[in-house]
PDB file of C-alpha atoms in Angstrom:
ATOM      1  CA  MET Y 914    -138.055 119.305-106.122  1.00  0.00           C
ATOM      2  CA  ASN Y 915    -141.508 118.402-107.388  1.00  0.00           C
ATOM      3  CA  LYS Y 916    -141.807 119.743-110.903  1.00  0.00           C
ATOM      4  CA  ILE Y 917    -144.815 117.570-111.658  1.00  0.00           C
ATOM      5  CA  LYS Y 918    -146.815 120.021-109.533  1.00  0.00           C
ATOM      6  CA  SER Y 919    -145.799 122.789-111.943  1.00  0.00           C
ATOM      7  CA  PHE Y 920    -147.990 121.264-114.650  1.00  0.00           C
ATOM      8  CA  HIS Y 921    -151.473 122.652-115.208  1.00  0.00           C
ATOM      9  CA  PRO Y 922    -154.121 120.973-112.979  1.00  0.00           C
ATOM     10  CA  LEU Y 923    -155.993 119.707-116.040  1.00  0.00           C
ATOM     11  CA  THR Y 924    -152.795 118.126-117.392  1.00  0.00           C
ATOM     12  CA  ILE Y 925    -152.080 116.408-114.075  1.00  0.00           C
ATOM     13  CA  PHE Y 926    -155.657 115.153-113.781  1.00  0.00           C
ATOM     14  CA  LEU Y 927    -155.802 113.743-117.320  1.00  0.00           C
ATOM     15  CA  PHE Y 928    -152.318 112.231-116.991  1.00  0.00           C
ATOM     16  CA  PHE Y 929    -153.345 110.128-113.998  1.00  0.00           C
ATOM     17  CA  ILE Y 930    -156.758 109.296-115.466  1.00  0.00           C
ATOM     18  CA  LEU Y 931    -155.100 107.969-118.627  1.00  0.00           C
ATOM     19  CA  ASN Y 932    -152.606 105.899-116.652  1.00  0.00           C
ATOM     20  CA  MET Y 933    -155.393 104.355-114.588  1.00  0.00           C
ATOM     21  CA  THR Y 934    -157.453 103.760-117.742  1.00  0.00           C
ATOM     22  CA  PHE Y 935    -154.597 101.917-119.442  1.00  0.00           C
ATOM     23  CA  THR Y 936    -154.220  99.805-116.295  1.00  0.00           C
ATOM     24  CA  LEU Y 937    -157.891  99.053-115.695  1.00  0.00           C
ATOM     25  CA  PHE Y 938    -159.092  98.202-119.182  1.00  0.00           C
ATOM     26  CA  THR Y 939    -156.527  95.623-120.186  1.00  0.00           C
ATOM     27  CA  TYR Y 940    -155.211  92.491-118.551  1.00  0.00           C
ATOM     28  CA  ASN Y 941    -152.193  92.315-120.816  1.00  0.00           C
ATOM     29  CA  PRO Y 942    -149.282  91.374-118.508  1.00  0.00           C
ATOM     30  CA  ILE Y 943    -146.859  93.773-120.223  1.00  0.00           C
ATOM     31  CA  ILE Y 944    -149.120  96.802-119.701  1.00  0.00           C
ATOM     32  CA  LEU Y 945    -149.789  95.769-116.098  1.00  0.00           C
ATOM     33  CA  GLY Y 946    -146.074  95.307-115.446  1.00  0.00           C
ATOM     34  CA  ILE Y 947    -145.207  98.688-116.974  1.00  0.00           C
ATOM     35  CA  SER Y 948    -147.897 100.435-114.938  1.00  0.00           C
ATOM     36  CA  LEU Y 949    -146.782  98.820-111.672  1.00  0.00           C
ATOM     37  CA  ILE Y 950    -143.055  99.448-112.211  1.00  0.00           C
ATOM     38  CA  VAL Y 951    -143.478 103.093-113.260  1.00  0.00           C
ATOM     39  CA  SER Y 952    -145.889 103.839-110.406  1.00  0.00           C
ATOM     40  CA  LEU Y 953    -143.317 102.365-107.995  1.00  0.00           C
ATOM     41  CA  PHE Y 954    -140.695 104.699-109.517  1.00  0.00           C
ATOM     42  CA  TYR Y 955    -142.909 107.674-108.662  1.00  0.00           C
ATOM     43  CA  SER Y 956    -143.620 106.342-105.180  1.00  0.00           C
ATOM     44  CA  LEU Y 957    -139.907 105.865-104.479  1.00  0.00           C
ATOM     45  CA  TYR Y 958    -139.013 109.293-105.882  1.00  0.00           C
ATOM     46  CA  TYR Y 959    -141.626 111.317-104.009  1.00  0.00           C
ATOM     47  CA  HIS Y 960    -141.872 109.427-100.717  1.00  0.00           C
ATOM     48  CA  ASP Y 961    -139.440 108.878 -97.898  1.00  0.00           C
ATOM     49  CA  PHE Y 962    -137.589 105.565 -98.260  1.00  0.00           C
ATOM     50  CA  LYS Y 963    -138.956 104.204 -94.961  1.00  0.00           C
ATOM     51  CA  ILE Y 964    -142.495 105.055 -96.035  1.00  0.00           C
ATOM     52  CA  PHE Y 965    -141.823 103.435 -99.404  1.00  0.00           C
ATOM     53  CA  LEU Y 966    -140.638 100.207 -97.742  1.00  0.00           C
ATOM     54  CA  GLY Y 967    -143.714 100.194 -95.512  1.00  0.00           C
ATOM     55  CA  ASN Y 968    -145.931 100.608 -98.572  1.00  0.00           C
ATOM     56  CA  ILE Y 969    -144.109  97.771-100.346  1.00  0.00           C
ATOM     57  CA  GLY Y 970    -144.991  95.482 -97.437  1.00  0.00           C
ATOM     58  CA  PHE Y 971    -148.658  96.429 -97.768  1.00  0.00           C
ATOM     59  CA  TYR Y 972    -148.606  95.913-101.546  1.00  0.00           C
ATOM     60  CA  LEU Y 973    -146.997  92.472-101.224  1.00  0.00           C
ATOM     61  CA  PHE Y 974    -149.550  91.484 -98.591  1.00  0.00           C
ATOM     62  CA  THR Y 975    -152.394  92.640-100.874  1.00  0.00           C
ATOM     63  CA  ILE Y 976    -151.022  90.696-103.840  1.00  0.00           C
ATOM     64  CA  LEU Y 977    -150.540  87.547-101.759  1.00  0.00           C
ATOM     65  CA  LEU Y 978    -154.030  87.824-100.268  1.00  0.00           C
ATOM     66  CA  ILE Y 979    -155.739  88.132-103.666  1.00  0.00           C
ATOM     67  CA  VAL Y 980    -153.637  85.336-105.178  1.00  0.00           C
ATOM     68  CA  LEU Y 981    -154.682  83.036-102.319  1.00  0.00           C
ATOM     69  CA  ILE Y 982    -158.351  84.042-102.249  1.00  0.00           C
ATOM     70  CA  ASN Y 983    -159.167  84.019-105.982  1.00  0.00           C
ATOM     71  CA  PRO Y 984    -158.643  80.233-106.511  1.00  0.00           C
ATOM     72  CA  LEU Y 985    -160.987  79.507-103.590  1.00  0.00           C
ATOM     73  CA  PHE Y 986    -163.922  81.107-105.442  1.00  0.00           C
ATOM     74  CA  ASN Y 987    -162.839  80.806-109.066  1.00  0.00           C
ATOM     75  CA  HIS Y 988    -162.297  77.229-110.250  1.00  0.00           C
ATOM     76  CA  ARG Y 989    -162.026  77.885-113.975  1.00  0.00           C
ATOM     77  CA  GLY Y 990    -159.029  76.606-115.898  1.00  0.00           C
ATOM     78  CA  MET Y 991    -157.731  73.386-117.378  1.00  0.00           C
ATOM     79  CA  THR Y 992    -154.531  72.941-115.355  1.00  0.00           C
ATOM     80  CA  ILE Y 993    -155.631  71.463-112.025  1.00  0.00           C
ATOM     81  CA  LEU Y 994    -152.923  71.655-109.371  1.00  0.00           C
ATOM     82  CA  PHE Y 995    -154.783  69.971-106.507  1.00  0.00           C
ATOM     83  CA  PHE Y 996    -158.193  69.668-104.865  1.00  0.00           C
ATOM     84  CA  LEU Y 997    -159.259  71.510-101.715  1.00  0.00           C
ATOM     85  CA  ASN Y 998    -162.544  70.361-100.157  1.00  0.00           C
ATOM     86  CA  GLU Y 999    -163.354  68.673-103.478  1.00  0.00           C
ATOM     87  CA  GLN Y1000    -162.887  71.983-105.303  1.00  0.00           C
ATOM     88  CA  ALA Y1001    -160.261  72.256-108.031  1.00  0.00           C
ATOM     89  CA  ILE Y1002    -157.447  74.750-107.512  1.00  0.00           C
ATOM     90  CA  THR Y1003    -156.204  75.638-110.987  1.00  0.00           C
ATOM     91  CA  GLN Y1004    -153.049  77.290-112.223  1.00  0.00           C
ATOM     92  CA  GLU Y1005    -155.075  79.673-114.393  1.00  0.00           C
ATOM     93  CA  SER Y1006    -157.120  80.994-111.455  1.00  0.00           C
ATOM     94  CA  ILE Y1007    -153.930  81.663-109.455  1.00  0.00           C
ATOM     95  CA  ILE Y1008    -152.304  83.557-112.332  1.00  0.00           C
ATOM     96  CA  PHE Y1009    -155.513  85.493-113.018  1.00  0.00           C
ATOM     97  CA  GLY Y1010    -155.654  86.407-109.329  1.00  0.00           C
ATOM     98  CA  PHE Y1011    -152.102  87.708-109.639  1.00  0.00           C
ATOM     99  CA  ALA Y1012    -153.173  89.851-112.614  1.00  0.00           C
ATOM    100  CA  ILE Y1013    -156.111  91.252-110.620  1.00  0.00           C
ATOM    101  CA  ALA Y1014    -153.738  92.029-107.755  1.00  0.00           C
ATOM    102  CA  LEU Y1015    -151.386  93.900-110.100  1.00  0.00           C
ATOM    103  CA  VAL Y1016    -154.292  96.009-111.354  1.00  0.00           C
ATOM    104  CA  LEU Y1017    -155.468  96.821-107.824  1.00  0.00           C
ATOM    105  CA  VAL Y1018    -152.005  97.655-106.455  1.00  0.00           C
ATOM    106  CA  SER Y1019    -151.151  99.796-109.497  1.00  0.00           C
ATOM    107  CA  ILE Y1020    -154.376 101.784-109.109  1.00  0.00           C
ATOM    108  CA  ILE Y1021    -153.687 102.270-105.387  1.00  0.00           C
ATOM    109  CA  ILE Y1022    -150.183 103.600-106.101  1.00  0.00           C
ATOM    110  CA  TRP Y1023    -151.321 105.898-108.924  1.00  0.00           C
ATOM    111  CA  SER Y1024    -154.101 107.215-106.660  1.00  0.00           C
ATOM    112  CA  SER Y1025    -151.639 107.929-103.840  1.00  0.00           C
ATOM    113  CA  ILE Y1026    -149.337 109.838-106.215  1.00  0.00           C
ATOM    114  CA  PHE Y1027    -152.363 111.708-107.573  1.00  0.00           C
ATOM    115  CA  SER Y1028    -153.474 112.793-104.088  1.00  0.00           C
ATOM    116  CA  TYR Y1029    -149.884 113.844-103.329  1.00  0.00           C
ATOM    117  CA  THR Y1030    -149.662 115.928-106.512  1.00  0.00           C
ATOM    118  CA  MET Y1031    -153.133 117.487-106.644  1.00  0.00           C
ATOM    119  CA  ASP Y1032    -153.390 119.789-103.647  1.00  0.00           C
ATOM    120  CA  THR Y1033    -156.597 121.435-102.441  1.00  0.00           C
ATOM    121  CA  ASP Y1034    -156.210 124.584-104.524  1.00  0.00           C
ATOM    122  CA  LYS Y1035    -155.653 122.590-107.726  1.00  0.00           C
ATOM    123  CA  ASN Y1036    -158.774 120.520-107.068  1.00  0.00           C
ATOM    124  CA  MET Y1037    -160.836 123.622-106.374  1.00  0.00           C
ATOM    125  CA  TYR Y1038    -159.473 125.304-109.499  1.00  0.00           C
ATOM    126  CA  LEU Y1039    -160.209 122.296-111.691  1.00  0.00           C
ATOM    127  CA  PHE Y1040    -163.542 120.990-110.431  1.00  0.00           C
ATOM    128  CA  SER Y1041    -165.165 124.302-109.534  1.00  0.00           C
ATOM    129  CA  LYS Y1042    -165.510 124.919-113.274  1.00  0.00           C
ATOM    130  CA  VAL Y1043    -168.102 122.123-113.171  1.00  0.00           C
ATOM    131  CA  SER Y1044    -169.453 122.513-109.637  1.00  0.00           C
ATOM    132  CA  VAL Y1045    -168.142 124.337-106.583  1.00  0.00           C
ATOM    133  CA  ASN Y1046    -169.726 121.741-104.284  1.00  0.00           C
ATOM    134  CA  LEU Y1047    -168.142 118.881-106.245  1.00  0.00           C
ATOM    135  CA  ALA Y1048    -164.749 120.580-106.092  1.00  0.00           C
ATOM    136  CA  LEU Y1049    -165.070 121.060-102.352  1.00  0.00           C
ATOM    137  CA  ILE Y1050    -166.094 117.429-101.772  1.00  0.00           C
ATOM    138  CA  VAL Y1051    -163.200 116.090-103.873  1.00  0.00           C
ATOM    139  CA  ALA Y1052    -160.703 118.357-102.114  1.00  0.00           C
ATOM    140  CA  LEU Y1053    -161.951 117.394 -98.648  1.00  0.00           C
ATOM    141  CA  VAL Y1054    -161.991 113.658 -99.418  1.00  0.00           C
ATOM    142  CA  LEU Y1055    -158.435 113.719-100.777  1.00  0.00           C
ATOM    143  CA  ARG Y1056    -157.330 115.689 -97.736  1.00  0.00           C
ATOM    144  CA  PHE Y1057    -159.285 113.652 -95.195  1.00  0.00           C
ATOM    145  CA  ILE Y1058    -157.379 110.349 -95.521  1.00  0.00           C
ATOM    146  CA  PRO Y1059    -153.839 111.767 -94.999  1.00  0.00           C
ATOM    147  CA  GLU Y1060    -155.083 113.877 -92.087  1.00  0.00           C
ATOM    148  CA  MET Y1061    -156.718 110.862 -90.449  1.00  0.00           C
ATOM    149  CA  LYS Y1062    -153.549 108.782 -90.841  1.00  0.00           C
ATOM    150  CA  LYS Y1063    -151.441 111.564 -89.339  1.00  0.00           C
ATOM    151  CA  LYS Y1064    -153.841 112.059 -86.418  1.00  0.00           C
ATOM    152  CA  LYS Y1065    -154.049 108.317 -85.799  1.00  0.00           C
ATOM    153  CA  GLN Y1066    -150.259 108.145 -85.564  1.00  0.00           C
ATOM    154  CA  GLU Y1067    -150.300 111.027 -83.058  1.00  0.00           C
ATOM    155  CA  PHE Y1068    -152.784 109.138 -80.870  1.00  0.00           C
ATOM    156  CA  ILE Y1069    -150.703 105.950 -81.124  1.00  0.00           C
ATOM    157  CA  ASP Y1070    -147.533 107.847 -80.192  1.00  0.00           C
ATOM    158  CA  THR Y1071    -149.322 109.315 -77.175  1.00  0.00           C
ATOM    159  CA  GLN Y1072    -150.457 105.874 -76.025  1.00  0.00           C
ATOM    160  CA  THR Y1073    -146.933 104.512 -76.542  1.00  0.00           C
ATOM    161  CA  THR Y1074    -145.449 107.358 -74.481  1.00  0.00           C
ATOM    162  CA  LEU Y1075    -147.848 106.497 -71.663  1.00  0.00           C
ATOM    163  CA  GLY Y1076    -146.744 102.865 -71.880  1.00  0.00           C
ATOM    164  CA  MET Y1077    -150.192 101.632 -72.865  1.00  0.00           C
ATOM    165  CA  LYS Y1078    -149.149 100.002 -76.180  1.00  0.00           C
ATOM    166  CA  LYS Y1079    -146.486  97.832 -74.550  1.00  0.00           C
ATOM    167  CA  THR Y1080    -148.978  95.553 -72.841  1.00  0.00           C
ATOM    168  CA  LYS Y1081    -149.298  91.983 -74.110  1.00  0.00           C
ATOM    169  CA  SER Y1082    -152.905  91.586 -73.007  1.00  0.00           C
ATOM    170  CA  LEU Y1083    -155.184  91.229 -76.036  1.00  0.00           C
ATOM    171  CA  SER Y1084    -158.196  92.689 -74.210  1.00  0.00           C
ATOM    172  CA  VAL Y1085    -156.217  95.762 -73.129  1.00  0.00           C
ATOM    173  CA  ARG Y1086    -154.872  96.321 -76.642  1.00  0.00           C
ATOM    174  CA  LEU Y1087    -158.366  96.009 -78.114  1.00  0.00           C
ATOM    175  CA  SER Y1088    -159.599  98.528 -75.558  1.00  0.00           C
ATOM    176  CA  ILE Y1089    -156.794 100.942 -76.478  1.00  0.00           C
ATOM    177  CA  ASN Y1090    -157.524 100.598 -80.209  1.00  0.00           C
ATOM    178  CA  TYR Y1091    -161.209 101.191 -79.502  1.00  0.00           C
ATOM    179  CA  GLN Y1092    -160.344 104.365 -77.598  1.00  0.00           C
ATOM    180  CA  ILE Y1093    -158.144 105.523 -80.495  1.00  0.00           C
ATOM    181  CA  LEU Y1094    -161.019 104.889 -82.918  1.00  0.00           C
ATOM    182  CA  LEU Y1095    -163.423 106.901 -80.759  1.00  0.00           C
ATOM    183  CA  ALA Y1096    -160.864 109.707 -80.501  1.00  0.00           C
ATOM    184  CA  LEU Y1097    -160.474 109.751 -84.292  1.00  0.00           C
ATOM    185  CA  ILE Y1098    -164.234 109.904 -84.842  1.00  0.00           C
ATOM    186  CA  THR Y1099    -164.623 112.679 -82.268  1.00  0.00           C
ATOM    187  CA  TRP Y1100    -161.710 114.632 -83.728  1.00  0.00           C
ATOM    188  CA  SER Y1101    -162.981 114.327 -87.316  1.00  0.00           C
ATOM    189  CA  LEU Y1102    -166.504 115.475 -86.385  1.00  0.00           C
ATOM    190  CA  GLU Y1103    -165.193 118.409 -84.360  1.00  0.00           C
ATOM    191  CA  HIS Y1104    -162.587 119.315 -86.988  1.00  0.00           C
ATOM    192  CA  TYR Y1105    -165.004 119.443 -89.926  1.00  0.00           C
ATOM    193  CA  LEU Y1106    -167.713 121.182 -87.906  1.00  0.00           C
ATOM    194  CA  THR Y1107    -165.177 123.884 -87.061  1.00  0.00           C
ATOM    195  CA  LEU Y1108    -164.128 123.978 -90.717  1.00  0.00           C
ATOM    196  CA  SER Y1109    -167.710 124.458 -91.920  1.00  0.00           C
ATOM    197  CA  LEU Y1110    -168.321 127.261 -89.419  1.00  0.00           C
ATOM    198  CA  SER Y1111    -165.051 128.901 -90.440  1.00  0.00           C
ATOM    199  CA  MET Y1112    -166.002 128.719 -94.132  1.00  0.00           C
ATOM    200  CA  LYS Y1113    -169.389 130.233 -93.389  1.00  0.00           C
ATOM    201  CA  ALA Y1114    -167.806 133.050 -91.371  1.00  0.00           C
ATOM    202  CA  ARG Y1115    -165.426 133.813 -94.245  1.00  0.00           C
ATOM    203  CA  GLY Y1116    -168.264 134.158 -96.723  1.00  0.00           C
ATOM    204  CA  HIS Y1117    -168.025 130.847 -98.567  1.00  0.00           C
ATOM    205  CA  LYS Y1118    -170.131 130.810-101.782  1.00  0.00           C
ATOM    206  CA  GLN Y1119    -170.866 134.520-101.422  1.00  0.00           C
ATOM    207  CA  GLY Y1120    -169.764 136.481-104.451  1.00  0.00           C
ATOM    208  CA  LYS Y1121    -167.367 135.466-107.200  1.00  0.00           C
ATOM    209  CA  ARG Y1122    -164.669 132.989-106.213  1.00  0.00           C
ATOM    210  CA  SER Y1123    -161.007 133.903-106.672  1.00  0.00           C
ATOM    211  CA  TYR Y1124    -157.968 131.598-106.663  1.00  0.00           C
ATOM    212  CA  TYR Y1125    -154.775 131.814-104.691  1.00  0.00           C
ATOM    213  CA  HIS Y1126    -152.746 130.484-107.625  1.00  0.00           C
ATOM    214  CA  SER Y1127    -152.936 131.371-111.293  1.00  0.00           C
ATOM    215  CA  TYR Y1128    -152.220 128.348-113.476  1.00  0.00           C
ATOM    216  CA  ALA Y1129    -150.842 128.865-116.969  1.00  0.00           C
ATOM    217  CA  PHE Y1130    -151.182 126.287-119.731  1.00  0.00           C
ATOM    218  CA  THR Y1131    -147.634 126.043-121.106  1.00  0.00           C
ATOM    219  CA  LEU Y1132    -145.798 124.141-123.836  1.00  0.00           C
ATOM    220  CA  LYS Y1133    -145.001 121.190-121.556  1.00  0.00           C
ATOM    221  CA  ASP Y1134    -148.714 120.807-120.786  1.00  0.00           C
ATOM    222  CA  PHE Y1135    -149.524 120.835-124.497  1.00  0.00           C
ATOM    223  CA  VAL Y1136    -146.862 118.193-125.212  1.00  0.00           C
ATOM    224  CA  ILE Y1137    -148.100 115.869-122.439  1.00  0.00           C
ATOM    225  CA  MET Y1138    -151.742 116.208-123.478  1.00  0.00           C
ATOM    226  CA  LEU Y1139    -150.943 115.724-127.179  1.00  0.00           C
ATOM    227  CA  PHE Y1140    -148.843 112.655-126.357  1.00  0.00           C
ATOM    228  CA  GLY Y1141    -151.635 111.306-124.141  1.00  0.00           C
ATOM    229  CA  GLY Y1142    -154.320 111.903-126.772  1.00  0.00           C
ATOM    230  CA  LEU Y1143    -152.337 110.169-129.521  1.00  0.00           C
ATOM    231  CA  LEU Y1144    -151.477 107.291-127.195  1.00  0.00           C
ATOM    232  CA  LEU Y1145    -155.131 106.851-126.197  1.00  0.00           C
ATOM    233  CA  ALA Y1146    -156.201 106.734-129.852  1.00  0.00           C
ATOM    234  CA  PHE Y1147    -153.462 104.200-130.639  1.00  0.00           C
ATOM    235  CA  TYR Y1148    -154.404 102.177-127.550  1.00  0.00           C
ATOM    236  CA  ILE Y1149    -158.043 101.978-128.669  1.00  0.00           C
ATOM    237  CA  TYR Y1150    -156.948 100.954-132.178  1.00  0.00           C
ATOM    238  CA  CYS Y1151    -154.609  98.217-130.899  1.00  0.00           C
ATOM    239  CA  ASN Y1152    -157.248  96.941-128.503  1.00  0.00           C
ATOM    240  CA  TYR Y1153    -159.838  96.852-131.299  1.00  0.00           C
ATOM    241  CA  LYS Y1154    -157.469  94.975-133.614  1.00  0.00           C
ATOM    242  CA  GLY Y1155    -156.571  92.468-130.899  1.00  0.00           C
ATOM    243  CA  HIS Y1156    -152.906  93.407-130.571  1.00  0.00           C
ATOM    244  CA  LEU Y1157    -153.326  93.602-126.779  1.00  0.00           C
ATOM    245  CA  TYR Y1158    -155.542  90.552-126.431  1.00  0.00           C
ATOM    246  CA  PHE Y1159    -154.424  88.082-123.776  1.00  0.00           C
ATOM    247  CA  TYR Y1160    -156.517  85.334-122.200  1.00  0.00           C
ATOM    248  CA  TYR Y1161    -156.232  83.436-118.927  1.00  0.00           C
ATOM    249  CA  TYR Y1162    -158.957  80.820-119.480  1.00  0.00           C
ATOM    250  CA  PRO Y1163    -159.273  77.963-120.214  1.00  0.00           C
ATOM    251  CA  VAL Y1164    -155.466  77.967-120.472  1.00  0.00           C
ATOM    252  CA  ILE Y1165    -152.918  80.751-120.172  1.00  0.00           C
ATOM    253  CA  GLY Y1166    -152.404  82.436-123.531  1.00  0.00           C
ATOM    254  CA  GLU Y1167    -149.101  83.271-125.144  1.00  0.00           C
ATOM    255  CA  LEU Y1168    -147.805  86.817-125.398  1.00  0.00           C
ATOM    256  CA  LYS Y1169    -147.689  87.883-129.023  1.00  0.00           C
ATOM    257  CA  PHE Y1170    -145.375  90.666-130.067  1.00  0.00           C
ATOM    258  CA  ASN Y1171    -145.670  92.612-133.294  1.00  0.00           C
ATOM    259  CA  ALA Y1172    -144.788  96.111-134.469  1.00  0.00           C
ATOM    260  CA  PHE Y1173    -148.025  97.618-133.112  1.00  0.00           C
ATOM    261  CA  SER Y1174    -147.785  96.073-129.640  1.00  0.00           C
ATOM    262  CA  ILE Y1175    -144.079  96.916-129.268  1.00  0.00           C
ATOM    263  CA  ILE Y1176    -144.717 100.549-130.247  1.00  0.00           C
ATOM    264  CA  LEU Y1177    -147.638 100.729-127.806  1.00  0.00           C
ATOM    265  CA  PHE Y1178    -145.651  99.208-124.932  1.00  0.00           C
ATOM    266  CA  SER Y1179    -142.736 101.588-125.540  1.00  0.00           C
ATOM    267  CA  ALA Y1180    -144.993 104.637-125.912  1.00  0.00           C
ATOM    268  CA  SER Y1181    -146.927 103.735-122.745  1.00  0.00           C
ATOM    269  CA  PHE Y1182    -143.689 103.422-120.788  1.00  0.00           C
ATOM    270  CA  LEU Y1183    -142.436 106.809-122.047  1.00  0.00           C
ATOM    271  CA  PHE Y1184    -145.780 108.531-121.423  1.00  0.00           C
ATOM    272  CA  MET Y1185    -146.066 107.264-117.854  1.00  0.00           C
ATOM    273  CA  LEU Y1186    -142.491 108.362-117.171  1.00  0.00           C
ATOM    274  CA  ALA Y1187    -142.740 111.696-119.048  1.00  0.00           C
ATOM    275  CA  PRO Y1188    -143.299 114.021-116.034  1.00  0.00           C
ATOM    276  CA  LEU Y1189    -140.568 112.264-114.065  1.00  0.00           C
ATOM    277  CA  ILE Y1190    -138.180 112.526-117.033  1.00  0.00           C
ATOM    278  CA  TYR Y1191    -139.013 116.237-117.259  1.00  0.00           C
ATOM    279  CA  GLU Y1192    -138.311 116.713-113.566  1.00  0.00           C
ATOM    280  CA  LEU Y1193    -135.016 114.841-113.720  1.00  0.00           C
ATOM    281  CA  GLY Y1194    -134.050 116.885-116.787  1.00  0.00           C
ATOM    282  CA  VAL Y1195    -134.729 120.158-114.970  1.00  0.00           C
ATOM    283  CA  SER Y1196    -132.759 118.940-111.937  1.00  0.00           C
ATOM    284  CA  LEU Y1197    -129.760 118.028-114.118  1.00  0.00           C
ATOM    285  CA  LYS Y1198    -129.961 121.372-115.911  1.00  0.00           C
ATOM    286  CA  TRP Y1199    -129.824 123.302-112.632  1.00  0.00           C
ATOM    287  CA  PHE Y1200    -127.045 121.048-111.352  1.00  0.00           C
ATOM    288  CA  PHE Y1201    -124.785 121.877-114.298  1.00  0.00           C
ATOM    289  CA  LEU Y1202    -125.724 125.572-114.199  1.00  0.00           C
ATOM    290  CA  ARG Y1203    -124.731 125.776-110.531  1.00  0.00           C
ATOM    291  CA  ARG Y1204    -121.412 124.101-111.313  1.00  0.00           C
ATOM    292  CA  LYS Y1205    -120.634 126.854-113.820  1.00  0.00           C
ATOM    293  CA  ILE Y1206    -121.061 129.588-111.202  1.00  0.00           C
TER     294      ILE Y1206
END
């Protein structure tokens, strides 16, 4: 089941935009931790477990890479751990690099869930109100990356079947990867040229556009958007009053908890989980109804 797709396209779009906004515009460790954990919940729920484990490996590699690179260029901080080429490696720069990595990984996960949830028709429905060309570009971009990954895997599987990927020679493997890259470029150019000709033949942009799906704005959409609007206003207020303020330089600050910050952390956690809670609630409802039959 994927009940999150049953929400109105505008609700889905604003839900993910708000989650990314909360993640991007604060470096408070609690908010970053909530965003990362909840986004991982969605990734685990909607993706195959093997794919999820593969993604976890990529996320850990990204975090480690940023944590290692940031202290090499950023030498701010009072707690010097050691010197590398006469440059200070500080504890604060390492922890700040970890915070940056959490932001980046969280945004990547939220974006992947967004592209999984917002299909082509939803994007066309939503963005064509502003511009048909913009809607088409957004839909094609979101569709292009998964298609390229799928096609790349097909080419790799073909090379593996032919026994070409089993070679240990670096030059041969580089040659094979180069051939796969050329095949991907050729396929993408041919594919989208065919797509453009097909759209032209079907009368694209001629006459009034109709939609395959009709999306209704229901009570659950109103609740999510009202919750999101109130949370955004409260977030701005707390940020303005300094309830979310946390500093990494010159020394690591201390987390301060008060009534406002605790309410905001709890509300953010519930808002980010709201569609998933709704979906689990619907699943449980149908489970008990089937048991009564």
